Coordinates of C-alpha atoms and ligand atoms in Angstrom, one line a residue:
M1 CA 3.7 4.5 -14.5
A2 CA 2.5 5.7 -11.1
L3 CA -0.9 6.4 -9.8
Q4 CA -2.2 10.0 -10.2
H5 CA -2.0 12.3 -7.2
I6 CA -5.4 13.9 -7.2
D7 CA -6.7 15.4 -4.0
P8 CA -10.4 14.3 -4.1
T9 CA -11.6 17.4 -2.2
T10 CA -10.4 19.6 -5.2
T11 CA -12.7 17.8 -7.7
N12 CA -15.9 19.3 -9.0
A13 CA -17.7 16.1 -7.9
W14 CA -16.6 16.5 -4.2
N15 CA -17.9 20.1 -4.1
K16 CA -21.1 19.0 -5.6
L17 CA -21.4 16.1 -3.2
E18 CA -20.9 18.5 -0.3
A19 CA -23.8 20.6 -1.5
H20 CA -25.9 17.5 -2.3
F21 CA -25.3 16.2 1.2
E22 CA -26.5 19.5 2.8
A23 CA -29.6 19.3 0.6
T24 CA -30.4 15.6 1.3
K25 CA -29.0 14.9 4.7
N26 CA -32.4 14.7 6.4
H27 CA -34.0 12.6 3.7
Q28 CA -35.5 9.3 4.9
I29 CA -34.6 6.2 2.9
K30 CA -38.1 4.9 3.1
D31 CA -39.5 8.1 1.5
Y32 CA -37.3 7.4 -1.6
F33 CA -39.2 4.0 -1.8
N34 CA -42.5 5.7 -1.4
A35 CA -41.7 8.0 -4.3
N36 CA -40.4 5.4 -6.6
T37 CA -41.7 1.8 -6.7
D38 CA -39.0 0.7 -9.1
R39 CA -36.2 1.8 -6.8
S40 CA -35.0 -1.6 -5.8
V41 CA -34.7 -2.6 -9.5
A42 CA -32.7 0.5 -10.3
F43 CA -30.4 0.0 -7.4
T44 CA -29.7 -3.7 -7.8
I45 CA -26.8 -5.3 -9.6
I46 CA -27.1 -8.9 -10.7
W47 CA -23.9 -10.6 -11.6
N48 CA -23.3 -14.4 -11.8
D49 CA -24.9 -15.9 -8.7
F50 CA -24.7 -12.5 -6.8
L51 CA -27.5 -10.1 -6.3
V52 CA -26.4 -6.8 -4.7
D53 CA -29.3 -4.6 -3.6
F54 CA -28.1 -1.2 -2.6
S55 CA -31.5 0.5 -2.7
K56 CA -31.7 0.7 1.1
N57 CA -29.2 3.5 1.2
N58 CA -29.7 7.2 1.7
I59 CA -29.1 7.9 -2.0
S60 CA -30.9 9.1 -5.1
S61 CA -29.8 8.6 -8.7
E62 CA -28.2 12.0 -8.4
T63 CA -26.1 10.8 -5.5
I64 CA -24.9 7.8 -7.6
E65 CA -24.1 10.1 -10.5
L66 CA -22.0 12.4 -8.4
L67 CA -20.2 9.5 -6.7
L68 CA -19.3 8.0 -10.1
Q69 CA -18.3 11.4 -11.3
L70 CA -15.9 11.5 -8.4
A71 CA -14.6 8.1 -9.4
N72 CA -14.0 9.4 -12.9
E73 CA -12.4 12.6 -11.8
V74 CA -9.8 10.8 -9.8
Q75 CA -9.2 8.7 -12.9
L76 CA -10.2 5.4 -11.4
K77 CA -10.4 3.7 -14.9
D78 CA -6.7 4.3 -15.4
A79 CA -5.8 3.3 -11.9
I80 CA -7.6 -0.1 -12.4
Q81 CA -5.7 -0.6 -15.6
Q82 CA -2.4 0.0 -13.7
Y83 CA -3.4 -2.2 -10.8
F84 CA -3.9 -5.2 -13.1
S85 CA -1.0 -4.5 -15.4
G86 CA 1.8 -4.7 -12.7
A87 CA 2.6 -1.0 -12.4
L88 CA 4.5 -0.2 -9.2
I89 CA 1.5 1.1 -7.4
N90 CA 2.9 0.2 -4.0
Q91 CA 5.2 3.1 -4.5
T92 CA 6.6 3.4 -1.0
E93 CA 7.9 -0.1 -1.2
G94 CA 8.6 0.0 -4.9
R95 CA 6.4 -3.0 -5.7
A96 CA 3.6 -4.0 -8.0
V97 CA 0.4 -5.2 -6.4
L98 CA -0.5 -8.4 -8.2
H99 CA -2.5 -10.8 -6.1
T100 CA -4.9 -10.8 -9.1
A101 CA -2.1 -12.6 -11.1
L102 CA -2.3 -15.5 -8.7
R103 CA -5.8 -16.3 -9.9
A104 CA -5.3 -15.3 -13.6
K105 CA -5.8 -17.8 -16.4
K106 CA -2.9 -19.9 -17.6
T107 CA -3.1 -18.1 -21.0
D108 CA -2.9 -14.6 -19.5
T109 CA 0.2 -12.5 -19.5
V110 CA 1.2 -10.4 -16.5
L111 CA 4.5 -8.7 -16.7
V112 CA 6.7 -7.8 -13.8
D113 CA 10.0 -6.2 -14.8
G114 CA 9.3 -7.4 -18.4
V115 CA 8.8 -11.1 -17.3
N116 CA 5.5 -12.9 -17.6
V117 CA 4.9 -14.2 -14.0
I118 CA 2.0 -16.5 -14.9
S119 CA 4.2 -19.5 -15.7
E120 CA 5.8 -19.3 -12.2
V121 CA 2.4 -18.9 -10.6
Y122 CA 1.2 -22.1 -12.3
E123 CA 4.4 -23.9 -11.4
V124 CA 3.8 -23.2 -7.7
K125 CA 0.2 -24.2 -8.2
S126 CA 1.3 -27.6 -9.5
K127 CA 3.5 -28.0 -6.6
I128 CA 0.7 -27.2 -4.2
K129 CA -1.5 -29.7 -6.0
A130 CA 1.1 -32.5 -5.8
F131 CA 2.0 -31.9 -2.2
T132 CA -1.6 -31.5 -0.9
E133 CA -2.8 -34.6 -2.7
A134 CA 0.1 -36.6 -1.3
I135 CA -0.8 -35.5 2.2
I136 CA -4.5 -36.0 1.8
L137 CA -4.3 -39.4 0.2
G138 CA -1.7 -40.5 2.8
H139 CA 1.1 -41.1 0.3
K140 CA 3.4 -38.7 2.1
K141 CA 3.8 -40.0 5.6
G142 CA 5.2 -39.0 9.0
F143 CA 8.4 -40.2 10.6
T144 CA 6.8 -43.5 11.8
G145 CA 5.2 -44.2 8.5
K146 CA 1.7 -43.1 9.5
A147 CA -0.5 -40.9 7.4
F148 CA -1.1 -37.3 8.6
T149 CA -4.2 -36.5 10.5
D150 CA -3.6 -32.9 11.6
V151 CA -2.1 -29.7 10.1
V152 CA -0.9 -26.7 12.1
N153 CA -0.6 -23.4 10.2
I154 CA 2.0 -21.2 11.9
G155 CA 1.7 -17.6 10.7
I156 CA 0.3 -14.2 11.6
G157 CA -1.6 -11.4 9.9
G158 CA -2.1 -12.2 6.2
S159 CA -0.2 -15.5 6.8
D160 CA -3.0 -16.6 9.2
L161 CA -6.2 -14.6 8.8
G162 CA -6.9 -15.5 5.2
P163 CA -6.2 -19.2 5.4
A164 CA -8.0 -19.4 8.8
M165 CA -11.1 -17.6 7.5
V166 CA -11.4 -19.7 4.3
V167 CA -10.7 -23.0 6.1
E168 CA -13.6 -22.2 8.4
G169 CA -15.7 -20.7 5.5
L170 CA -15.3 -23.9 3.5
K171 CA -15.6 -26.4 6.3
Y172 CA -18.5 -28.1 4.6
Y173 CA -16.1 -29.1 1.8
S174 CA -13.4 -30.3 4.1
N175 CA -11.7 -33.7 4.3
H176 CA -10.4 -35.7 7.2
L177 CA -7.5 -33.4 8.0
K178 CA -7.9 -31.5 11.3
M179 CA -6.7 -27.9 10.9
H180 CA -5.2 -25.8 13.6
F181 CA -3.9 -22.2 13.5
V182 CA -1.3 -20.7 15.8
S183 CA -0.6 -17.0 15.3
N184 CA -0.1 -15.1 18.5
V185 CA 3.2 -15.2 20.2
D186 CA 1.3 -16.5 23.2
G187 CA 3.0 -19.6 24.5
D188 CA -0.1 -20.7 26.2
H189 CA -1.9 -20.9 22.9
V190 CA 1.0 -22.8 21.3
F191 CA 1.0 -25.4 24.1
E192 CA -2.8 -25.6 24.3
T193 CA -2.7 -26.5 20.5
L194 CA 0.1 -29.0 20.9
K195 CA -1.5 -30.6 23.9
H196 CA -3.8 -32.7 21.7
L197 CA -1.5 -33.4 18.9
N198 CA 0.5 -36.5 18.0
P199 CA 3.9 -35.6 16.5
E200 CA 3.8 -38.8 14.4
T201 CA 0.7 -37.6 12.4
T202 CA 1.0 -33.8 12.5
L203 CA 2.2 -31.6 9.6
F204 CA 3.4 -28.1 10.4
V205 CA 3.2 -25.4 7.8
V206 CA 5.2 -22.3 8.6
V207 CA 3.9 -19.3 6.6
S208 CA 5.7 -16.0 6.6
K209 CA 6.2 -13.8 3.6
T210 CA 9.4 -12.3 5.1
F211 CA 10.4 -15.2 7.4
T212 CA 11.5 -12.5 9.9
T213 CA 8.2 -12.0 11.8
Q214 CA 9.0 -12.5 15.5
E215 CA 5.7 -14.2 16.4
T216 CA 5.9 -16.8 13.6
L217 CA 9.6 -17.6 14.1
S218 CA 9.2 -17.9 17.8
N219 CA 6.2 -20.2 17.4
A220 CA 7.9 -22.3 14.7
T221 CA 11.1 -22.6 16.8
T222 CA 9.2 -23.6 19.9
I223 CA 7.1 -26.1 18.0
K224 CA 10.2 -27.6 16.3
K225 CA 11.8 -28.0 19.8
W226 CA 8.6 -29.8 21.0
F227 CA 8.7 -32.0 17.9
L228 CA 12.3 -32.9 18.6
S229 CA 11.8 -33.6 22.3
K230 CA 13.4 -36.9 23.5
D231 CA 10.0 -38.4 24.5
F232 CA 9.0 -38.7 20.8
G233 CA 12.1 -40.4 19.5
T234 CA 12.4 -37.9 16.7
T235 CA 15.6 -36.9 15.1
Q236 CA 16.7 -33.7 13.2
S237 CA 16.1 -35.5 9.8
D238 CA 12.4 -36.1 10.7
V239 CA 11.9 -32.3 10.6
A240 CA 12.0 -32.5 6.8
K241 CA 9.0 -34.9 6.8
H242 CA 6.9 -32.8 9.2
F243 CA 7.6 -29.2 8.3
A244 CA 6.7 -27.2 5.2
A245 CA 7.2 -23.5 4.6
V246 CA 5.8 -20.7 2.5
S247 CA 7.9 -17.5 2.0
T248 CA 9.7 -15.2 -0.3
N249 CA 12.8 -15.7 1.9
T250 CA 13.9 -19.2 0.8
Q251 CA 17.4 -18.8 2.4
K252 CA 15.9 -18.3 5.9
I253 CA 13.7 -21.3 5.4
S254 CA 16.7 -23.6 4.6
E255 CA 18.5 -22.2 7.7
F256 CA 15.4 -23.4 9.7
G257 CA 15.9 -26.9 8.3
I258 CA 13.0 -27.4 6.0
A259 CA 13.5 -29.6 3.1
A260 CA 13.5 -27.9 -0.3
E261 CA 10.7 -30.1 -1.6
N262 CA 8.5 -28.7 1.1
V263 CA 9.3 -25.1 0.4
F264 CA 6.7 -23.0 -1.5
P265 CA 7.8 -19.7 -2.8
M266 CA 5.8 -16.5 -3.1
W267 CA 6.7 -13.1 -4.5
D268 CA 7.1 -9.6 -3.1
W269 CA 4.4 -8.4 -5.5
V270 CA 1.9 -10.2 -3.3
G271 CA 0.9 -8.2 -0.2
G272 CA 0.6 -10.3 3.0
R273 CA -3.1 -9.4 3.5
F274 CA -3.9 -10.4 -0.1
S275 CA -1.8 -13.6 -0.1
L276 CA -4.3 -16.4 0.5
W277 CA -4.4 -17.0 -3.2
S278 CA -0.7 -17.9 -3.2
A279 CA 1.0 -20.8 -1.5
V280 CA -0.1 -19.0 1.7
G281 CA -3.3 -20.8 1.0
L282 CA -1.6 -24.2 1.4
S283 CA -3.6 -24.9 4.5
I284 CA -6.8 -24.2 2.5
A285 CA -5.8 -26.7 -0.2
L286 CA -4.9 -29.2 2.5
A287 CA -8.3 -28.7 4.2
V288 CA -10.6 -28.8 1.2
G289 CA -8.4 -30.3 -1.6
F290 CA -6.7 -28.6 -4.5
E291 CA -9.9 -28.7 -6.8
N292 CA -11.8 -26.5 -4.2
F293 CA -8.8 -24.2 -3.7
D294 CA -8.6 -23.8 -7.5
A295 CA -12.4 -23.0 -7.6
L296 CA -11.8 -20.3 -4.9
L297 CA -9.3 -18.8 -7.3
E298 CA -11.6 -19.1 -10.2
G299 CA -14.3 -17.2 -8.4
A300 CA -11.9 -14.4 -7.6
N301 CA -10.8 -14.3 -11.2
E302 CA -14.4 -13.9 -12.3
M303 CA -14.8 -11.0 -9.9
D304 CA -11.5 -9.5 -11.3
E305 CA -12.9 -9.6 -14.8
H306 CA -16.2 -8.0 -13.6
F307 CA -14.2 -5.2 -11.8
K308 CA -12.0 -4.7 -14.8
T309 CA -14.7 -4.5 -17.4
A310 CA -18.1 -3.6 -16.0
D311 CA -19.3 0.0 -16.4
F312 CA -19.0 1.8 -13.1
E313 CA -22.8 1.9 -12.4
Q314 CA -22.9 -1.9 -12.8
N315 CA -19.6 -2.5 -11.1
I316 CA -20.1 -4.1 -7.7
P317 CA -16.8 -3.1 -6.0
V318 CA -17.0 0.4 -7.4
V319 CA -20.5 1.0 -6.3
L320 CA -19.9 -0.4 -2.8
A321 CA -16.7 1.6 -2.4
M322 CA -18.3 4.8 -3.5
L323 CA -21.3 4.3 -1.2
S324 CA -18.9 3.8 1.7
I325 CA -17.2 7.0 0.7
W326 CA -20.6 8.8 0.8
Y327 CA -21.1 7.8 4.4
N328 CA -17.5 8.1 5.6
N329 CA -16.7 11.4 4.0
F330 CA -20.0 13.2 3.8
H331 CA -22.3 11.7 6.4
G332 CA -19.5 11.3 9.0
A333 CA -19.9 7.6 9.6
E334 CA -16.9 6.1 11.3
T335 CA -17.5 2.4 11.1
E336 CA -19.1 -0.2 8.9
A337 CA -20.5 -3.5 10.0
I338 CA -20.3 -6.7 7.9
I339 CA -22.8 -9.3 8.9
P340 CA -22.8 -12.7 7.2
Y341 CA -25.8 -14.8 7.8
T342 CA -23.8 -18.0 7.9
Q343 CA -21.8 -19.4 10.8
Y344 CA -19.2 -20.5 8.3
L345 CA -18.1 -16.9 7.8
S346 CA -17.5 -16.3 11.5
R347 CA -13.9 -15.1 10.8
F348 CA -14.9 -13.0 7.8
S349 CA -14.9 -9.6 9.5
A350 CA -11.7 -10.3 11.4
Y351 CA -10.1 -11.1 8.0
L352 CA -11.5 -8.0 6.4
Q353 CA -10.3 -5.9 9.3
Q354 CA -6.7 -6.5 8.3
G355 CA -7.5 -6.1 4.6
I356 CA -9.4 -2.8 5.0
M357 CA -7.8 -1.2 8.0
E358 CA -4.1 -2.1 7.3
S359 CA -4.6 -0.9 3.7
N360 CA -6.6 2.3 4.1
G361 CA -5.7 3.4 7.6
K362 CA -3.5 6.2 6.3
S363 CA -3.3 9.9 7.0
V364 CA -0.8 11.1 4.5
D365 CA -1.6 11.4 0.8
R366 CA 0.5 10.2 -2.2
N367 CA 2.4 13.5 -2.1
G368 CA 3.4 12.8 1.5
K369 CA 1.1 15.6 2.8
T370 CA -1.2 15.2 5.8
I371 CA -4.7 15.0 4.6
N372 CA -7.7 16.8 6.0
Y373 CA -10.5 14.3 5.2
Q374 CA -11.4 10.9 6.5
T375 CA -9.9 7.7 5.2
G376 CA -10.1 4.1 6.3
T377 CA -13.3 2.9 7.9
I378 CA -13.4 0.8 11.0
I379 CA -14.7 -2.6 10.2
W380 CA -16.5 -4.9 12.6
G381 CA -19.1 -7.6 12.6
E382 CA -20.1 -11.1 13.6
P383 CA -22.5 -13.6 12.0
G384 CA -26.2 -13.0 12.2
T385 CA -28.3 -13.9 14.0
N386 CA -25.8 -14.0 16.9
S387 CA -25.0 -10.4 16.3
Q388 CA -28.7 -9.5 16.6
H389 CA -28.6 -10.7 20.2
A390 CA -25.3 -8.9 20.9
F391 CA -24.8 -5.4 19.3
F392 CA -27.7 -4.8 17.0
Q393 CA -29.4 -2.8 19.8
L394 CA -26.7 -0.1 19.2
I395 CA -27.3 -0.1 15.4
H396 CA -31.1 0.2 15.8
Q397 CA -31.3 2.7 18.7
G398 CA -27.9 4.1 19.3
T399 CA -26.6 7.5 18.3
K400 CA -24.2 6.4 15.6
L401 CA -24.6 5.9 11.9
I402 CA -23.4 2.4 10.9
P403 CA -23.8 1.4 7.3
T404 CA -24.0 -2.4 7.3
D405 CA -23.4 -5.1 4.7
F406 CA -25.8 -8.0 5.0
I407 CA -24.5 -11.2 3.3
G408 CA -26.9 -14.1 2.9
Y409 CA -27.3 -17.2 0.8
K410 CA -30.4 -18.5 -1.0
H411 CA -29.6 -22.1 -0.2
S412 CA -28.1 -23.7 2.9
L413 CA -25.5 -26.4 2.5
Y414 CA -27.2 -29.2 4.3
G415 CA -30.6 -28.3 2.8
E416 CA -32.3 -27.9 6.2
K417 CA -35.2 -25.7 5.1
D418 CA -36.8 -24.9 8.4
H419 CA -33.6 -23.4 9.9
H420 CA -32.6 -21.7 6.7
N421 CA -36.0 -20.0 6.3
K422 CA -35.7 -18.8 9.9
L423 CA -32.1 -17.5 9.4
M424 CA -33.1 -15.7 6.2
A425 CA -36.3 -14.3 7.7
N426 CA -34.1 -12.5 10.2
F427 CA -31.7 -11.4 7.4
F428 CA -34.5 -9.7 5.4
A429 CA -36.4 -8.5 8.5
Q430 CA -33.4 -6.7 9.9
T431 CA -32.6 -4.6 6.8
E432 CA -36.3 -3.6 6.5
A433 CA -36.5 -2.7 10.2
L434 CA -33.2 -0.8 10.1
M435 CA -34.6 1.3 7.2
N436 CA -38.2 1.7 8.4
G437 CA -37.7 2.0 12.1
K438 CA -40.8 2.3 14.2
E439 CA -42.7 5.6 14.8
A440 CA -44.3 6.6 18.1
E441 CA -47.8 6.2 16.5
E442 CA -47.1 2.5 15.8
V443 CA -45.7 1.9 19.2
K444 CA -48.7 3.4 20.9
N445 CA -51.1 1.4 18.7
E446 CA -49.3 -1.8 19.7
L447 CA -49.3 -0.9 23.4
S448 CA -52.9 0.1 23.5
A449 CA -53.7 -3.6 22.7
T450 CA -52.2 -4.5 26.1
K451 CA -53.5 -3.8 29.6
M452 CA -51.3 -0.7 30.0
T453 CA -52.8 2.6 31.1
A454 CA -52.6 5.7 28.9
T455 CA -49.9 7.2 31.1
E456 CA -47.9 4.0 31.1
I457 CA -48.1 3.9 27.3
E458 CA -47.1 7.6 27.1
N459 CA -44.1 7.0 29.4
L460 CA -42.9 3.8 27.6
T461 CA -43.3 5.0 24.0
P462 CA -40.0 6.9 23.5
F463 CA -38.0 3.9 24.5
K464 CA -39.7 1.7 21.9
V465 CA -39.4 4.1 19.1
F466 CA -36.8 3.3 16.4
K467 CA -35.6 6.2 14.3
G468 CA -34.8 3.9 11.3
N469 CA -33.0 5.4 8.3
N470 CA -30.0 3.1 8.8
P471 CA -28.4 2.2 5.5
T472 CA -27.7 -1.3 4.4
N473 CA -26.4 -3.2 1.4
T474 CA -27.9 -6.7 0.8
L475 CA -25.8 -9.3 -0.9
L476 CA -27.8 -12.3 -1.7
I477 CA -25.7 -15.1 -3.1
D478 CA -26.9 -18.4 -4.4
K479 CA -24.8 -20.7 -2.2
L480 CA -21.6 -20.7 -0.2
T481 CA -19.2 -22.5 -2.5
P482 CA -15.5 -22.2 -3.0
K483 CA -16.2 -20.2 -6.1
S484 CA -18.7 -17.8 -4.6
L485 CA -16.4 -17.2 -1.6
G486 CA -13.5 -16.4 -3.9
A487 CA -15.6 -13.8 -5.7
L488 CA -16.9 -12.3 -2.4
I489 CA -13.3 -11.9 -1.0
A490 CA -12.1 -10.4 -4.3
M491 CA -15.1 -8.0 -4.3
Y492 CA -13.9 -6.6 -0.9
E493 CA -10.3 -6.5 -2.1
H494 CA -11.3 -4.3 -5.1
K495 CA -13.5 -2.1 -2.8
I496 CA -10.3 -1.4 -0.8
F497 CA -8.4 -0.5 -4.0
V498 CA -11.1 1.9 -5.2
Q499 CA -11.2 3.7 -1.9
G500 CA -7.5 4.1 -1.8
V501 CA -7.5 5.6 -5.2
V502 CA -10.3 8.1 -4.3
W503 CA -8.6 9.0 -1.0
N504 CA -5.3 9.5 -2.8
I505 CA -3.4 7.3 -0.4
F506 CA -1.0 4.3 -0.8
S507 CA -3.1 1.3 0.2
Y508 CA -0.4 -1.4 -0.1
D509 CA 2.2 -0.5 2.6
Q510 CA 1.8 -0.8 6.3
W511 CA 4.5 1.3 8.0
G512 CA 2.3 1.6 11.1
V513 CA 2.7 -2.0 11.8
E514 CA 6.4 -1.9 11.2
L515 CA 6.7 0.6 14.1
G516 CA 5.2 -1.9 16.5
K517 CA 7.7 -4.6 15.5
Q518 CA 10.7 -2.2 16.2
L519 CA 9.4 -1.0 19.5
A520 CA 8.7 -4.5 20.8
T521 CA 12.3 -5.5 20.0
T522 CA 13.6 -2.7 22.2
V523 CA 11.3 -3.5 25.1
L524 CA 12.1 -7.2 24.9
K525 CA 15.8 -6.3 25.5
D526 CA 14.6 -4.2 28.5
I527 CA 12.7 -7.2 29.9
E528 CA 15.6 -9.6 29.3
N529 CA 18.5 -7.4 30.4
S530 CA 19.1 -6.0 33.9
E531 CA 19.1 -2.4 32.6
I532 CA 16.0 -0.7 31.3
S533 CA 16.4 1.9 28.6
K534 CA 14.7 5.3 28.5
H535 CA 10.9 5.3 28.6
D536 CA 8.1 7.5 29.9
S537 CA 7.4 7.1 33.6
S538 CA 4.3 5.0 33.0
T539 CA 6.1 2.4 30.8
L540 CA 9.1 2.4 33.2
N541 CA 6.9 1.6 36.2
L542 CA 5.1 -1.1 34.4
L543 CA 8.3 -2.7 33.3
H544 CA 9.7 -2.6 36.8
K545 CA 6.5 -4.2 38.2
F546 CA 6.6 -6.9 35.4
K547 CA 10.2 -7.7 36.2
I548 CA 9.9 -8.1 39.9
Ligands
F6P1 O1 0.8 -7.1 10.2 C1 1.9 -6.6 9.4 C2 2.3 -7.6 8.4 O2 3.4 -7.2 7.8 C3 1.2 -8.1 7.5 O3 1.1 -7.2 6.4 C4 1.6 -9.5 7.2 O4 0.5 -10.1 6.7 C5 2.0 -9.9 8.6 O5 2.7 -8.8 9.1 C6 2.8 -11.2 8.6 O6 4.0 -11.0 7.9 P1 4.9 -12.2 7.4 O7 4.0 -13.0 6.5 O8 6.0 -11.7 6.7 O9 5.3 -13.1 8.6

């Protein structure tokens, strides 16, 4: 069974949304609040330890009704069912999309080609548990008999961003192992990382779904060479003790010389950017222990259940996805900011950039036709309050519409109340200010309390006015735990899915990235050989200058 091919712009809901946009485009969010004191209750979803307040959006209940009508008209319910059941919804690669199976319960059944994959998933989980416990407890040792102190994750894209983001996100729960991530094929970064490492006590985890990615293979090869350098007294057989690998390509792994006991399989029905739940998350399990890794999966599984079963109006990923479509396709917003008010999530937006932009950055529909409406949003963000002192000026007073997700926690992890109150005061104040803005009248009143003259006040006022009316979603979560982080990540994964369904695109391939891989191979030959192949004059000149 394949996903439906429904052009969203041909639906009744889309036409109605266009008319609705024309009729409401100048509405002020704050006026909706003035008209309805119960608004925040009506536009809040409470689920487990999540509170999602989407009332500070430029929407009325009619907007929500129409957006959900759109979701129904593109047959989102059926699509969700297909997504979870292992249908080949990654049609251009002929694959199912089943990262949700990686966090399914042991008693669940998920069929791929008629075979229940859950037992395999749990086998690999047991292997992850045994391996990570042996490393953490010091039972597995390095070539001189010392316990491991450092772990280097070698991977790129989904084989780096997810593990790196979660390892940082769950640092509070981490053990003694020091984690390092090498992704870029930048030798300087590789050697900068190796500089402080002791080969006797360092474990290298090579992560590559395909085991053909140039960056990862080059880095792994260079690191293996470093490990085998004469100064360390290592031999080829020591590689087996210090290298582990995660991949679908087990043959290539054995060619690299990694011992079978250190090889962790994954499956082609797991997309790279959704793979942290598989053995790709080995670094996570090493950093925070298997129990916490499992809790991360459990949180994601709970969000999966919510997404599968909640009515659309109470369904967090559906509502967030449809709101984003409202701004992207009707209000003409081009970007979305994601601002977590916790330093632990400093890598969160970088991680989501791959998930969202690699998935939905498509301009051809499921029929292979060029589409005439906007798809993938541009994602960016940094933790608050740092971002307030960096780019919030543009959100407050710039010319662009930037819907923003604010993610904050009721409790801090170290329980330092004073700091947490200040952090969260900023969190609440920003969403309020972004909505309310500041009118000229208010600015003048404030300035008249200073020593400024009337003319000075008049001249300065326009610069201190804030137009307001900037939409935000507020996600208030109880505490940053492995479980709540798992649910948060899964929430965004499902938002990606919903948007792909509405936009009638294939979200789970990435041909745009494949092109880059091919081109770099050709240019590398041009750099290494004496002859340079055909290029435009700019590229030719640049290559000549580089080679001199
Ligand atoms: O960036 C393209 C991509 O194919 C991603 O989807 C993937 O996460 C990354 O490359 C790394 O691929 P691999 O895990 O196969 O090395």
